[in-house]
Amino acid sequence: MRALVVRGRGATPAVEEVRLPDPGPGELRVRIRAAGICHSDLAMVDGTVAPAYPLVLGHEATGVVAEAGPGTRLAVGTPVVLNWAPACRACWHCRHGEPWLCTANTGASVARGETADGGPLQVTLGLGALAEEVVVPERAAIEVPAGLPPEQAALLGCAVLTGTGAVRNTARVNPGESVAVIGLGGVGLAVLTAARRAGAAPILAVDVAEAKRDLALAAGATDFLHSDDTLAKEVRARTEGRGVDHAFECVGRSVTIRAAWRATRRGGAVTVVGMGAKDDLLSLSALDIFHSARTLRSSVYGSSDPDREVPELAVALADGSLDLAPLVSGAIPLDEAPAALDRLARGEGARWVVTFPD
Ligand SMILES: [Zn+2]
Ligand SMILES: [Zn+2]
């Protein structure tokens, strides 16, 4: 089968023929219908995280069970959304209501299958979903209703779960609270959508790219602000001089975390959703931390339980109360995925989604 493979750190990803094993006990083969291209895929290529190579990219996808290994529950033909952090339900975090911090998660890359010449192959986050098929443990597949638009359903497994969970579970945004969102990629746009659904106002969308303005307003923002030195002032002008109740940093850089901090009111909360680099240090004064009374925290996978929350989001998508169309820049064939990764690196568009013929 065909998959998007990166051969080493900094190499250009290309579509290759690869082989996956048959599903073993407790495993499924899933035929992919649609798979999003996420910033974390760029992190796998540029070495921000340290996976093993050659590596099949992709971790945000929907598909249909094509073959069920011994001892599995889901039947062939079941529509599923893939979960890149399936919870073991046995470790300390799982037993204490924090399945998103499950210690059984296996890291950036997992060995599975082989390249066309018989060499070892890795898959991203245990999935490798920018491919015609995946073979995964059954707990990495979450059943969803049939008939969802595949290019929107794919986003439920990463960008939308992350963005929605950051608003609902981590920050617990209440109706009428003010929100700023810095960085308008797929996750940032999903945060805007979730903030709108939570009844927040105003919802200030912030990005360096003016081209994100229309996307932001379509996704749920009330205002678009250009990210520059005047940001904190612009935010205060729209929040009676205080700053927002909640700022969401969706870039993963110290400079934007600091901008989020400065845009937040005294006693407000900054939620870091972006994944940054380990050598990018954030500096805040001890006096500022005390006097501002702000909270700074991160949101990993939306502090969510995907087994419960992905089906809820899927129902909202099916009944029309959740509209993810503004998050999808376009559906493209697998061969165009390398070019879409370049566009993502340049900050162009929202989510590019690879779709496969039915
Ligand atoms: Zn992702
Ligand atoms: Zn666990």
mmCIF file of C-alpha atoms and ligand atoms in Angstrom:
data_model
loop_
_atom_site.group_PDB
_atom_site.id
_atom_site.type_symbol
_atom_site.label_atom_id
_atom_site.label_comp_id
_atom_site.label_asym_id
_atom_site.label_seq_id
_atom_site.Cartn_x
_atom_site.Cartn_y
_atom_site.Cartn_z
ATOM 1 C CA MET A 1 0.000 0.000 0.000
ATOM 2 C CA ARG A 2 1.039 3.628 -0.457
ATOM 3 C CA ALA A 3 2.084 5.908 2.379
ATOM 4 C CA LEU A 4 3.749 9.278 2.942
ATOM 5 C CA VAL A 5 7.233 8.427 4.235
ATOM 6 C CA VAL A 6 10.061 10.617 5.516
ATOM 7 C CA ARG A 7 13.472 8.931 5.327
ATOM 8 C CA GLY A 8 15.367 11.037 7.877
ATOM 9 C CA ARG A 9 15.490 14.293 9.795
ATOM 10 C CA GLY A 10 15.020 17.206 7.399
ATOM 11 C CA ALA A 11 14.438 14.937 4.382
ATOM 12 C CA THR A 12 11.615 15.677 1.953
ATOM 13 C CA PRO A 13 8.661 13.316 2.519
ATOM 14 C CA ALA A 14 7.590 11.236 -0.480
ATOM 15 C CA VAL A 15 4.898 8.715 -1.287
ATOM 16 C CA GLU A 16 6.302 5.158 -1.171
ATOM 17 C CA GLU A 17 5.046 1.596 -1.390
ATOM 18 C CA VAL A 18 5.270 -0.048 2.055
ATOM 19 C CA ARG A 19 4.020 -3.290 3.634
ATOM 20 C CA LEU A 20 2.071 -3.619 6.885
ATOM 21 C CA PRO A 21 1.680 -6.862 8.852
ATOM 22 C CA ASP A 22 -1.687 -8.607 9.074
ATOM 23 C CA PRO A 23 -3.640 -7.546 12.180
ATOM 24 C CA GLY A 24 -2.666 -9.703 15.143
ATOM 25 C CA PRO A 25 -4.719 -10.443 18.273
ATOM 26 C CA GLY A 26 -6.455 -7.248 19.428
ATOM 27 C CA GLU A 27 -5.504 -5.358 16.261
ATOM 28 C CA LEU A 28 -7.443 -3.916 13.322
ATOM 29 C CA ARG A 29 -6.609 -3.017 9.762
ATOM 30 C CA VAL A 30 -8.303 0.314 8.982
ATOM 31 C CA ARG A 31 -8.716 1.604 5.438
ATOM 32 C CA ILE A 32 -8.184 5.377 5.645
ATOM 33 C CA ARG A 33 -10.840 7.658 4.122
ATOM 34 C CA ALA A 34 -9.323 11.011 5.134
ATOM 35 C CA ALA A 35 -6.224 12.146 7.029
ATOM 36 C CA GLY A 36 -5.305 15.685 8.113
ATOM 37 C CA ILE A 37 -1.826 17.180 7.851
ATOM 38 C CA CYS A 38 -0.907 18.540 11.293
ATOM 39 C CA HIS A 39 1.898 20.751 12.620
ATOM 40 C CA SER A 40 3.118 17.722 14.564
ATOM 41 C CA ASP A 41 3.867 16.084 11.197
ATOM 42 C CA LEU A 42 6.244 18.963 10.510
ATOM 43 C CA ALA A 43 7.772 18.380 13.958
ATOM 44 C CA MET A 44 8.416 14.738 12.927
ATOM 45 C CA VAL A 45 10.197 15.930 9.784
ATOM 46 C CA ASP A 46 12.270 18.809 11.200
ATOM 47 C CA GLY A 47 13.352 16.871 14.301
ATOM 48 C CA THR A 48 11.575 19.041 16.958
ATOM 49 C CA VAL A 49 10.619 15.630 18.265
ATOM 50 C CA ALA A 50 12.993 12.720 17.712
ATOM 51 C CA PRO A 51 11.274 9.833 15.929
ATOM 52 C CA ALA A 52 13.035 6.907 14.251
ATOM 53 C CA TYR A 53 13.117 6.769 10.425
ATOM 54 C CA PRO A 54 11.998 5.831 7.819
ATOM 55 C CA LEU A 55 8.673 7.015 9.185
ATOM 56 C CA VAL A 56 5.100 7.008 7.877
ATOM 57 C CA LEU A 57 3.623 10.426 8.742
ATOM 58 C CA GLY A 58 0.058 11.139 9.867
ATOM 59 C CA HIS A 59 -1.926 10.778 13.085
ATOM 60 C CA GLU A 60 -5.277 12.510 12.450
ATOM 61 C CA ALA A 61 -7.625 10.357 10.409
ATOM 62 C CA THR A 62 -10.899 8.607 9.881
ATOM 63 C CA GLY A 63 -11.459 5.307 8.121
ATOM 64 C CA VAL A 64 -13.332 2.032 8.057
ATOM 65 C CA VAL A 65 -12.379 -1.272 9.694
ATOM 66 C CA ALA A 66 -11.198 -3.475 6.811
ATOM 67 C CA GLU A 67 -9.951 -6.535 8.743
ATOM 68 C CA ALA A 68 -10.364 -7.488 12.401
ATOM 69 C CA GLY A 69 -7.735 -9.545 14.254
ATOM 70 C CA PRO A 70 -8.624 -12.254 16.788
ATOM 71 C CA GLY A 71 -10.350 -11.053 19.949
ATOM 72 C CA THR A 72 -11.507 -7.691 18.612
ATOM 73 C CA ARG A 73 -14.940 -6.153 19.137
ATOM 74 C CA LEU A 74 -15.409 -3.805 16.157
ATOM 75 C CA ALA A 75 -16.832 -5.408 13.025
ATOM 76 C CA VAL A 76 -15.494 -5.010 9.494
ATOM 77 C CA GLY A 77 -17.154 -1.942 7.968
ATOM 78 C CA THR A 78 -17.333 0.058 11.216
ATOM 79 C CA PRO A 79 -16.432 3.747 10.700
ATOM 80 C CA VAL A 80 -13.752 4.900 13.138
ATOM 81 C CA VAL A 81 -11.663 7.932 14.080
ATOM 82 C CA LEU A 82 -8.074 7.139 15.048
ATOM 83 C CA ASN A 83 -6.683 8.052 18.489
ATOM 84 C CA TRP A 84 -2.935 8.739 18.746
ATOM 85 C CA ALA A 85 -2.924 8.494 22.546
ATOM 86 C CA PRO A 86 -5.098 5.507 23.462
ATOM 87 C CA ALA A 87 -5.400 5.135 27.219
ATOM 88 C CA CYS A 88 -4.346 1.868 28.902
ATOM 89 C CA ARG A 89 -6.945 2.362 31.710
ATOM 90 C CA ALA A 90 -4.486 0.755 34.183
ATOM 91 C CA CYS A 91 -1.635 3.210 34.861
ATOM 92 C CA TRP A 92 -1.667 5.784 37.683
ATOM 93 C CA HIS A 93 -2.862 8.652 35.435
ATOM 94 C CA CYS A 94 -5.603 6.546 33.818
ATOM 95 C CA ARG A 95 -6.834 5.450 37.255
ATOM 96 C CA HIS A 96 -6.851 9.070 38.455
ATOM 97 C CA GLY A 97 -8.955 10.544 35.640
ATOM 98 C CA GLU A 98 -6.091 11.780 33.460
ATOM 99 C CA PRO A 99 -6.096 9.385 30.480
ATOM 100 C CA TRP A 100 -4.404 12.051 28.288
ATOM 101 C CA LEU A 101 -1.260 11.563 30.397
ATOM 102 C CA CYS A 102 -1.297 7.749 30.098
ATOM 103 C CA THR A 103 2.204 6.384 30.653
ATOM 104 C CA ALA A 104 1.630 3.503 28.234
ATOM 105 C CA ASN A 105 1.861 5.831 25.254
ATOM 106 C CA THR A 106 4.736 4.674 23.181
ATOM 107 C CA GLY A 107 6.375 7.806 21.860
ATOM 108 C CA ALA A 108 6.761 9.592 18.563
ATOM 109 C CA SER A 109 7.368 6.515 16.431
ATOM 110 C CA VAL A 110 6.567 2.817 16.666
ATOM 111 C CA ALA A 111 8.120 0.058 14.519
ATOM 112 C CA ARG A 112 5.487 -1.488 12.242
ATOM 113 C CA GLY A 113 5.700 -3.060 8.805
ATOM 114 C CA GLU A 114 8.500 -2.709 6.292
ATOM 115 C CA THR A 115 9.645 -0.633 3.343
ATOM 116 C CA ALA A 116 9.352 -1.965 -0.230
ATOM 117 C CA ASP A 117 12.959 -3.239 -0.050
ATOM 118 C CA GLY A 118 12.283 -5.107 3.196
ATOM 119 C CA GLY A 119 13.835 -2.601 5.604
ATOM 120 C CA PRO A 120 12.316 -1.682 8.965
ATOM 121 C CA LEU A 121 9.534 0.922 8.975
ATOM 122 C CA GLN A 122 8.202 3.222 11.699
ATOM 123 C CA VAL A 123 4.749 4.775 12.028
ATOM 124 C CA THR A 124 3.955 8.139 13.656
ATOM 125 C CA LEU A 125 2.432 7.916 17.154
ATOM 126 C CA GLY A 126 1.520 4.270 16.587
ATOM 127 C CA LEU A 127 -0.657 5.205 13.574
ATOM 128 C CA GLY A 128 1.083 6.430 10.396
ATOM 129 C CA ALA A 129 -2.253 7.590 9.008
ATOM 130 C CA LEU A 130 -1.118 9.466 5.881
ATOM 131 C CA ALA A 131 -1.434 6.129 4.138
ATOM 132 C CA GLU A 132 -4.010 3.986 2.413
ATOM 133 C CA GLU A 133 -4.183 1.710 5.464
ATOM 134 C CA VAL A 134 -3.043 1.405 9.072
ATOM 135 C CA VAL A 135 -2.772 -1.607 11.378
ATOM 136 C CA VAL A 136 -3.452 -0.480 14.949
ATOM 137 C CA PRO A 137 -4.433 -1.801 18.379
ATOM 138 C CA GLU A 138 -8.221 -1.761 18.657
ATOM 139 C CA ARG A 139 -8.086 0.825 21.441
ATOM 140 C CA ALA A 140 -6.611 3.308 18.933
ATOM 141 C CA ALA A 141 -9.854 3.158 16.911
ATOM 142 C CA ILE A 142 -12.962 4.973 18.173
ATOM 143 C CA GLU A 143 -16.313 4.047 16.610
ATOM 144 C CA VAL A 144 -18.231 6.998 15.115
ATOM 145 C CA PRO A 145 -21.578 7.271 13.265
ATOM 146 C CA ALA A 146 -21.629 6.450 9.545
ATOM 147 C CA GLY A 147 -22.114 9.215 7.007
ATOM 148 C CA LEU A 148 -19.896 11.938 8.521
ATOM 149 C CA PRO A 149 -18.062 14.130 5.984
ATOM 150 C CA PRO A 150 -14.686 12.326 6.025
ATOM 151 C CA GLU A 151 -12.465 15.413 5.666
ATOM 152 C CA GLN A 152 -14.149 16.950 8.737
ATOM 153 C CA ALA A 153 -14.366 13.716 10.764
ATOM 154 C CA ALA A 154 -10.607 13.196 10.327
ATOM 155 C CA LEU A 155 -9.940 16.368 12.332
ATOM 156 C CA LEU A 156 -11.820 15.035 15.373
ATOM 157 C CA GLY A 157 -8.834 12.854 16.282
ATOM 158 C CA CYS A 158 -6.283 15.661 16.757
ATOM 159 C CA ALA A 159 -6.974 19.343 16.016
ATOM 160 C CA VAL A 160 -10.619 19.419 17.077
ATOM 161 C CA LEU A 161 -10.290 17.226 20.169
ATOM 162 C CA THR A 162 -7.236 19.251 21.232
ATOM 163 C CA GLY A 163 -8.825 22.647 20.603
ATOM 164 C CA THR A 164 -12.217 21.756 22.062
ATOM 165 C CA GLY A 165 -10.704 20.107 25.112
ATOM 166 C CA ALA A 166 -8.430 23.094 25.773
ATOM 167 C CA VAL A 167 -11.541 25.310 26.007
ATOM 168 C CA ARG A 168 -13.878 22.919 27.799
ATOM 169 C CA ASN A 169 -11.666 20.751 29.971
ATOM 170 C CA THR A 170 -8.449 22.669 30.610
ATOM 171 C CA ALA A 171 -9.583 26.315 30.719
ATOM 172 C CA ARG A 172 -13.291 25.630 31.418
ATOM 173 C CA VAL A 173 -14.405 28.764 29.580
ATOM 174 C CA ASN A 174 -17.772 30.072 30.790
ATOM 175 C CA PRO A 175 -20.417 31.970 28.774
ATOM 176 C CA GLY A 176 -19.559 35.666 28.551
ATOM 177 C CA GLU A 177 -15.854 35.238 29.302
ATOM 178 C CA SER A 178 -13.345 36.880 26.978
ATOM 179 C CA VAL A 179 -10.881 34.792 24.987
ATOM 180 C CA ALA A 180 -7.777 35.451 22.887
ATOM 181 C CA VAL A 181 -6.332 32.766 20.612
ATOM 182 C CA ILE A 182 -2.777 33.199 19.329
ATOM 183 C CA GLY A 183 -1.785 31.136 16.294
ATOM 184 C CA LEU A 184 -4.489 30.143 13.810
ATOM 185 C CA GLY A 185 -3.501 26.765 12.428
ATOM 186 C CA GLY A 186 -5.928 23.852 12.644
ATOM 187 C CA VAL A 187 -5.806 23.753 16.460
ATOM 188 C CA GLY A 188 -6.158 27.528 16.880
ATOM 189 C CA LEU A 189 -9.177 27.563 14.571
ATOM 190 C CA ALA A 190 -10.661 24.649 16.543
ATOM 191 C CA VAL A 191 -10.167 26.683 19.751
ATOM 192 C CA LEU A 192 -12.097 29.569 18.150
ATOM 193 C CA THR A 193 -14.944 27.222 17.192
ATOM 194 C CA ALA A 194 -15.071 25.760 20.709
ATOM 195 C CA ALA A 195 -14.949 29.214 22.327
ATOM 196 C CA ARG A 196 -17.930 30.281 20.207
ATOM 197 C CA ARG A 197 -19.815 27.120 21.225
ATOM 198 C CA ALA A 198 -18.975 27.855 24.875
ATOM 199 C CA GLY A 199 -20.593 31.298 24.576
ATOM 200 C CA ALA A 200 -17.374 33.288 25.043
ATOM 201 C CA ALA A 201 -17.275 36.966 24.013
ATOM 202 C CA PRO A 202 -15.340 38.711 22.725
ATOM 203 C CA ILE A 203 -13.250 36.062 20.922
ATOM 204 C CA LEU A 204 -10.046 37.706 19.701
ATOM 205 C CA ALA A 205 -8.122 35.793 17.030
ATOM 206 C CA VAL A 206 -4.431 36.650 16.674
ATOM 207 C CA ASP A 207 -1.985 35.691 13.938
ATOM 208 C CA VAL A 208 0.984 37.153 12.077
ATOM 209 C CA ALA A 209 -0.687 36.374 8.732
ATOM 210 C CA GLU A 210 -3.370 38.816 7.626
ATOM 211 C CA ALA A 211 -4.634 36.048 5.305
ATOM 212 C CA LYS A 212 -5.992 34.254 8.409
ATOM 213 C CA ARG A 213 -8.554 37.013 9.057
ATOM 214 C CA ASP A 214 -11.420 35.502 7.035
ATOM 215 C CA LEU A 215 -10.666 31.991 8.278
ATOM 216 C CA ALA A 216 -10.756 33.239 11.879
ATOM 217 C CA LEU A 217 -14.063 35.049 11.495
ATOM 218 C CA ALA A 218 -15.595 32.002 9.756
ATOM 219 C CA ALA A 219 -14.379 29.717 12.569
ATOM 220 C CA GLY A 220 -15.960 31.825 15.325
ATOM 221 C CA ALA A 221 -13.804 34.868 16.146
ATOM 222 C CA THR A 222 -15.447 38.219 16.831
ATOM 223 C CA ASP A 223 -12.253 40.179 16.030
ATOM 224 C CA PHE A 224 -8.980 39.559 14.211
ATOM 225 C CA LEU A 225 -5.826 41.169 15.576
ATOM 226 C CA HIS A 226 -2.475 41.267 13.860
ATOM 227 C CA SER A 227 0.235 39.820 16.100
ATOM 228 C CA ASP A 228 2.805 42.521 16.856
ATOM 229 C CA ASP A 229 4.169 44.686 19.690
ATOM 230 C CA THR A 230 0.848 46.481 20.166
ATOM 231 C CA LEU A 231 -1.091 43.250 20.838
ATOM 232 C CA ALA A 232 -1.508 43.651 24.613
ATOM 233 C CA LYS A 233 -2.760 47.205 24.062
ATOM 234 C CA GLU A 234 -5.187 46.104 21.327
ATOM 235 C CA VAL A 235 -6.538 43.335 23.554
ATOM 236 C CA ARG A 236 -6.992 45.735 26.495
ATOM 237 C CA ALA A 237 -8.867 48.165 24.246
ATOM 238 C CA ARG A 238 -11.436 45.384 23.651
ATOM 239 C CA THR A 239 -11.702 44.200 27.277
ATOM 240 C CA GLU A 240 -12.375 47.399 29.225
ATOM 241 C CA GLY A 241 -8.666 47.805 29.841
ATOM 242 C CA ARG A 242 -8.221 44.505 31.708
ATOM 243 C CA GLY A 243 -7.009 41.888 29.232
ATOM 244 C CA VAL A 244 -8.813 38.630 28.437
ATOM 245 C CA ASP A 245 -10.039 36.067 30.942
ATOM 246 C CA HIS A 246 -8.433 33.278 28.887
ATOM 247 C CA ALA A 247 -5.576 33.311 26.403
ATOM 248 C CA PHE A 248 -4.776 30.218 24.325
ATOM 249 C CA GLU A 249 -1.301 29.897 22.861
ATOM 250 C CA CYS A 250 -1.454 27.597 19.813
ATOM 251 C CA VAL A 251 2.041 28.098 18.392
ATOM 252 C CA GLY A 252 4.450 26.558 20.907
ATOM 253 C CA ARG A 253 7.023 29.367 21.182
ATOM 254 C CA SER A 254 8.206 31.316 24.205
ATOM 255 C CA VAL A 255 7.607 34.627 22.429
ATOM 256 C CA THR A 256 3.915 33.842 21.832
ATOM 257 C CA ILE A 257 3.464 32.365 25.334
ATOM 258 C CA ARG A 258 4.776 35.668 26.653
ATOM 259 C CA ALA A 259 2.397 37.589 24.357
ATOM 260 C CA ALA A 260 -0.492 35.457 25.673
ATOM 261 C CA TRP A 261 0.620 36.159 29.249
ATOM 262 C CA ARG A 262 0.667 39.913 28.640
ATOM 263 C CA ALA A 263 -2.762 39.852 26.919
ATOM 264 C CA THR A 264 -4.413 38.158 29.930
ATOM 265 C CA ARG A 265 -6.075 40.045 32.789
ATOM 266 C CA ARG A 266 -4.921 39.854 36.402
ATOM 267 C CA GLY A 267 -6.215 36.585 37.766
ATOM 268 C CA GLY A 268 -6.813 35.197 34.261
ATOM 269 C CA ALA A 269 -5.433 32.031 32.719
ATOM 270 C CA VAL A 270 -3.004 31.244 29.910
ATOM 271 C CA THR A 271 -3.402 27.805 28.334
ATOM 272 C CA VAL A 272 -0.476 26.589 26.222
ATOM 273 C CA VAL A 273 -1.740 24.276 23.490
ATOM 274 C CA GLY A 274 1.217 24.528 21.089
ATOM 275 C CA MET A 275 4.107 22.077 21.400
ATOM 276 C CA GLY A 276 7.449 23.883 21.481
ATOM 277 C CA ALA A 277 11.146 23.104 21.531
ATOM 278 C CA LYS A 278 13.095 22.096 24.652
ATOM 279 C CA ASP A 279 15.711 24.854 24.192
ATOM 280 C CA ASP A 280 13.154 27.694 23.863
ATOM 281 C CA LEU A 281 13.113 29.182 27.381
ATOM 282 C CA LEU A 282 10.348 31.404 28.768
ATOM 283 C CA SER A 283 11.311 34.217 31.147
ATOM 284 C CA LEU A 284 8.832 35.846 33.569
ATOM 285 C CA SER A 285 9.780 37.960 36.562
ATOM 286 C CA ALA A 286 9.039 36.645 40.047
ATOM 287 C CA LEU A 287 7.216 39.895 40.808
ATOM 288 C CA ASP A 288 5.074 39.582 37.651
ATOM 289 C CA ILE A 289 4.108 36.003 38.498
ATOM 290 C CA PHE A 290 3.040 37.051 41.997
ATOM 291 C CA HIS A 291 1.390 40.375 41.180
ATOM 292 C CA SER A 292 -0.487 39.289 38.036
ATOM 293 C CA ALA A 293 -2.080 36.319 39.865
ATOM 294 C CA ARG A 294 -2.312 34.626 36.462
ATOM 295 C CA THR A 295 -2.334 30.890 35.887
ATOM 296 C CA LEU A 296 -0.043 29.365 33.229
ATOM 297 C CA ARG A 297 -0.692 25.758 32.268
ATOM 298 C CA SER A 298 -0.575 23.435 29.287
ATOM 299 C CA SER A 299 -3.282 21.377 27.643
ATOM 300 C CA VAL A 300 -2.101 17.968 26.388
ATOM 301 C CA TYR A 301 -4.557 16.370 23.892
ATOM 302 C CA GLY A 302 -7.201 18.769 25.252
ATOM 303 C CA SER A 303 -7.065 17.186 28.749
ATOM 304 C CA SER A 304 -9.637 14.902 27.165
ATOM 305 C CA ASP A 305 -10.784 11.317 27.192
ATOM 306 C CA PRO A 306 -10.982 10.587 23.460
ATOM 307 C CA ASP A 307 -13.117 7.453 23.964
ATOM 308 C CA ARG A 308 -15.864 9.635 25.443
ATOM 309 C CA GLU A 309 -15.345 12.975 23.710
ATOM 310 C CA VAL A 310 -14.680 11.961 20.081
ATOM 311 C CA PRO A 311 -18.092 10.224 19.842
ATOM 312 C CA GLU A 312 -19.738 13.329 21.402
ATOM 313 C CA LEU A 313 -18.064 15.581 18.827
ATOM 314 C CA ALA A 314 -19.025 13.148 16.057
ATOM 315 C CA VAL A 315 -22.698 13.392 17.082
ATOM 316 C CA ALA A 316 -22.451 17.209 17.049
ATOM 317 C CA LEU A 317 -20.876 17.026 13.598
ATOM 318 C CA ALA A 318 -23.672 14.721 12.399
ATOM 319 C CA ASP A 319 -26.504 16.932 13.728
ATOM 320 C CA GLY A 320 -24.956 20.112 12.367
ATOM 321 C CA SER A 321 -24.334 21.817 15.721
ATOM 322 C CA LEU A 322 -20.584 21.517 15.037
ATOM 323 C CA ASP A 323 -19.449 22.842 11.661
ATOM 324 C CA LEU A 324 -15.822 22.140 10.827
ATOM 325 C CA ALA A 325 -16.001 23.221 7.190
ATOM 326 C CA PRO A 326 -14.126 26.488 7.950
ATOM 327 C CA LEU A 327 -11.188 24.422 9.259
ATOM 328 C CA VAL A 328 -10.717 22.487 6.015
ATOM 329 C CA SER A 329 -8.669 24.328 3.374
ATOM 330 C CA GLY A 330 -9.111 21.569 0.868
ATOM 331 C CA ALA A 331 -9.208 17.850 0.174
ATOM 332 C CA ILE A 332 -6.173 16.626 -1.763
ATOM 333 C CA PRO A 333 -4.818 13.313 -3.049
ATOM 334 C CA LEU A 334 -1.882 11.673 -1.210
ATOM 335 C CA ASP A 335 0.527 12.713 -3.971
ATOM 336 C CA GLU A 336 -0.079 16.370 -3.094
ATOM 337 C CA ALA A 337 0.695 15.885 0.615
ATOM 338 C CA PRO A 338 4.386 16.956 0.359
ATOM 339 C CA ALA A 339 3.331 20.283 -1.216
ATOM 340 C CA ALA A 340 0.658 20.709 1.483
ATOM 341 C CA LEU A 341 3.334 20.191 4.179
ATOM 342 C CA ASP A 342 5.297 23.049 2.591
ATOM 343 C CA ARG A 343 2.211 25.282 2.654
ATOM 344 C CA LEU A 344 1.652 24.379 6.313
ATOM 345 C CA ALA A 345 5.275 25.256 7.132
ATOM 346 C CA ARG A 346 4.696 28.666 5.530
ATOM 347 C CA GLY A 347 1.547 29.153 7.643
ATOM 348 C CA GLU A 348 -0.791 29.091 4.664
ATOM 349 C CA GLY A 349 -4.399 27.966 4.974
ATOM 350 C CA ALA A 350 -6.100 25.979 7.715
ATOM 351 C CA ARG A 351 -6.117 22.182 7.497
ATOM 352 C CA TRP A 352 -5.201 20.311 4.307
ATOM 353 C CA VAL A 353 -6.822 16.887 4.328
ATOM 354 C CA VAL A 354 -5.717 13.930 2.213
ATOM 355 C CA THR A 355 -8.700 11.921 1.025
ATOM 356 C CA PHE A 356 -8.743 8.447 -0.491
ATOM 357 C CA PRO A 357 -11.253 7.107 -2.992
ATOM 358 C CA ASP A 358 -14.086 5.116 -1.403
HETATM 359 ZN ZN ZN B 1 -1.854 16.589 15.331
HETATM 360 ZN ZN ZN B 2 -2.721 4.605 31.202
#
